[in-house]
């Protein structure tokens, strides 16, 4: 298969992409991949692991080409392991792409079916969520308020322009300030039809093969 059929979880740090992604990933036919988790699994003694710590501890993005290379290697491994079955699963990507350059580099790997945009206009509420997560999950990158604010700024400057890149026709807005259950309910209302048409396309392709 040349391109993975993909849904993007999109939104600023603290919007709840990880929470939603992890739940969606437990549903058969969806495979969840969070780019931050891919980086956190790297050996921190390796050059690339150190590079990641260097950028993430300052709230900066890892350079685009390296990010896509590491992500592609990880996802290929998941296919080999049969954890991700691209001929069946819709890929749920969380935290990638984060720049227009990354989106360009990803076009040879993914076909974007939908962008789930977790909308949260209240910066202070998101920052408070990140602070609580830093304590709970021992996340160095969110331990300092200045780093959290910097991550928020980078999202606005580098990542938010992707909404124009993918275009309104691909984007579904969801209010991220509602409870996780409500956000999940709204996400599924959008994603189940996407998954159903993916399955319908697969059976059609099999029938004409
Ligand atoms: P959050 O979920 O809070 O937005 P992540 O766990 O996705 O944070 O990412 C943690 C860090 O990993 C980021 O601050 C950044 O340094 C790095 N990172 C993750 N995804 C990307 C990406 N797509 N491009 C560049 N850097 C990334």
Short mmCIF file of N, CA and C and ligand atoms in Angstrom, two decimals, residues 11-14 17-18 34-37 39-40 52 55-57 59-64 67-68 94-99 102 130 133 139 141-142 151, ligand 1:
data_model
loop_
_atom_site.label_atom_id
_atom_site.label_comp_id
_atom_site.label_asym_id
_atom_site.label_seq_id
_atom_site.Cartn_x
_atom_site.Cartn_y
_atom_site.Cartn_z
N UNK A 11 -4.46 20.00 17.45
CA UNK A 11 -4.83 20.94 18.51
C UNK A 11 -3.61 21.30 19.32
N UNK A 12 -3.68 22.36 20.11
CA UNK A 12 -2.52 22.83 20.87
C UNK A 12 -2.11 21.86 21.97
N UNK A 13 -0.90 22.03 22.52
CA UNK A 13 -0.50 21.19 23.64
C UNK A 13 -1.52 21.33 24.77
N UNK A 14 -1.92 20.20 25.34
CA UNK A 14 -2.88 20.25 26.45
C UNK A 14 -4.32 20.12 26.00
N UNK A 17 -5.22 15.56 22.92
CA UNK A 17 -5.00 14.67 21.77
C UNK A 17 -4.57 13.29 22.24
N UNK A 18 -3.65 13.28 23.20
CA UNK A 18 -3.11 11.99 23.68
C UNK A 18 -4.21 11.14 24.31
N UNK A 34 1.40 8.44 18.47
CA UNK A 34 1.70 9.79 18.96
C UNK A 34 3.19 10.05 18.75
N UNK A 35 3.49 11.14 18.06
CA UNK A 35 4.89 11.41 17.71
C UNK A 35 5.73 11.64 18.97
N UNK A 36 5.15 12.32 19.97
CA UNK A 36 5.89 12.54 21.23
C UNK A 36 6.29 11.21 21.86
N UNK A 37 5.39 10.20 21.81
CA UNK A 37 5.70 8.88 22.38
C UNK A 37 6.83 8.21 21.60
N UNK A 39 9.26 9.69 20.12
CA UNK A 39 10.52 10.31 20.58
C UNK A 39 10.89 9.84 21.99
N UNK A 40 9.88 9.75 22.87
CA UNK A 40 10.19 9.38 24.25
C UNK A 40 10.69 7.94 24.36
N UNK A 52 16.63 14.95 20.90
CA UNK A 52 15.23 15.12 21.29
C UNK A 52 15.12 15.85 22.63
N UNK A 55 15.86 19.60 22.38
CA UNK A 55 14.77 20.42 21.84
C UNK A 55 13.56 20.44 22.77
N UNK A 56 13.14 19.25 23.22
CA UNK A 56 11.87 19.19 23.96
C UNK A 56 11.99 19.91 25.31
N UNK A 57 13.17 19.88 25.93
CA UNK A 57 13.28 20.53 27.24
C UNK A 57 13.15 22.04 27.11
N UNK A 59 11.08 23.32 24.85
CA UNK A 59 9.76 23.56 24.25
C UNK A 59 9.85 23.79 22.76
N UNK A 60 10.98 23.39 22.14
CA UNK A 60 11.17 23.58 20.70
C UNK A 60 10.80 22.31 19.94
N UNK A 61 10.54 22.48 18.64
CA UNK A 61 10.26 21.31 17.81
C UNK A 61 11.57 20.70 17.32
N UNK A 62 11.61 19.39 17.23
CA UNK A 62 12.74 18.68 16.63
C UNK A 62 12.72 19.03 15.13
N UNK A 63 13.90 19.21 14.48
CA UNK A 63 13.89 19.58 13.06
C UNK A 63 13.07 18.62 12.19
N UNK A 64 12.49 19.20 11.14
CA UNK A 64 11.48 18.48 10.35
C UNK A 64 11.97 17.16 9.74
N UNK A 67 12.55 14.45 12.22
CA UNK A 67 11.26 14.01 12.78
C UNK A 67 10.59 13.00 11.85
N UNK A 68 10.53 13.35 10.58
CA UNK A 68 9.82 12.47 9.64
C UNK A 68 10.57 11.15 9.48
N UNK A 94 -1.12 11.65 15.99
CA UNK A 94 -1.28 12.67 17.02
C UNK A 94 0.08 13.34 17.21
N UNK A 95 0.10 14.65 17.01
CA UNK A 95 1.35 15.41 17.20
C UNK A 95 2.25 15.42 15.98
N UNK A 96 1.77 14.99 14.85
CA UNK A 96 2.53 15.06 13.60
C UNK A 96 1.52 15.08 12.45
N UNK A 97 1.64 15.94 11.45
CA UNK A 97 2.68 16.93 11.28
C UNK A 97 2.47 18.14 12.19
N UNK A 98 3.57 18.84 12.47
CA UNK A 98 3.48 20.05 13.30
C UNK A 98 3.96 21.28 12.55
N UNK A 99 4.40 21.09 11.32
CA UNK A 99 4.79 22.24 10.48
C UNK A 99 4.35 21.91 9.05
N UNK A 102 6.73 19.50 7.46
CA UNK A 102 6.45 18.10 7.83
C UNK A 102 5.28 17.55 7.02
N UNK A 130 -1.66 21.24 31.36
CA UNK A 130 -0.28 20.79 31.14
C UNK A 130 0.50 20.75 32.45
N UNK A 133 -0.49 17.65 34.20
CA UNK A 133 0.09 16.47 33.55
C UNK A 133 1.58 16.34 33.87
N UNK A 139 6.71 14.92 33.31
CA UNK A 139 7.13 15.44 31.99
C UNK A 139 7.98 16.69 32.17
N UNK A 141 9.28 18.58 29.96
CA UNK A 141 9.00 19.69 29.06
C UNK A 141 7.87 20.59 29.55
N UNK A 142 7.05 20.08 30.48
CA UNK A 142 5.93 20.89 30.96
C UNK A 142 6.14 21.37 32.39
N UNK A 151 5.78 26.54 24.12
CA UNK A 151 5.17 25.49 23.29
C UNK A 151 3.85 25.98 22.68
P1 LIG B 1 2.15 17.47 23.55
O1 LIG B 1 1.28 16.26 23.44
O2 LIG B 1 2.14 18.08 24.90
O3 LIG B 1 1.92 18.48 22.48
P2 LIG B 1 4.23 15.75 22.63
O4 LIG B 1 4.33 14.64 23.59
O5 LIG B 1 3.48 15.53 21.37
O6 LIG B 1 3.68 17.01 23.38
O7 LIG B 1 5.70 16.21 22.19
C1 LIG B 1 6.75 16.41 23.14
C2 LIG B 1 7.93 17.04 22.41
O8 LIG B 1 8.39 16.17 21.38
C3 LIG B 1 7.63 18.34 21.68
O9 LIG B 1 7.70 19.46 22.53
C4 LIG B 1 8.74 18.36 20.63
O10 LIG B 1 9.99 18.75 21.17
C5 LIG B 1 8.82 16.90 20.25
N1 LIG B 1 7.91 16.59 19.13
C6 LIG B 1 6.83 15.78 19.15
N2 LIG B 1 6.24 15.71 17.95
C7 LIG B 1 6.99 16.49 17.13
C8 LIG B 1 6.91 16.84 15.76
N3 LIG B 1 5.94 16.38 14.98
N4 LIG B 1 7.85 17.67 15.26
C9 LIG B 1 8.86 18.15 16.01
N5 LIG B 1 8.99 17.88 17.32
C10 LIG B 1 8.07 17.05 17.88
#
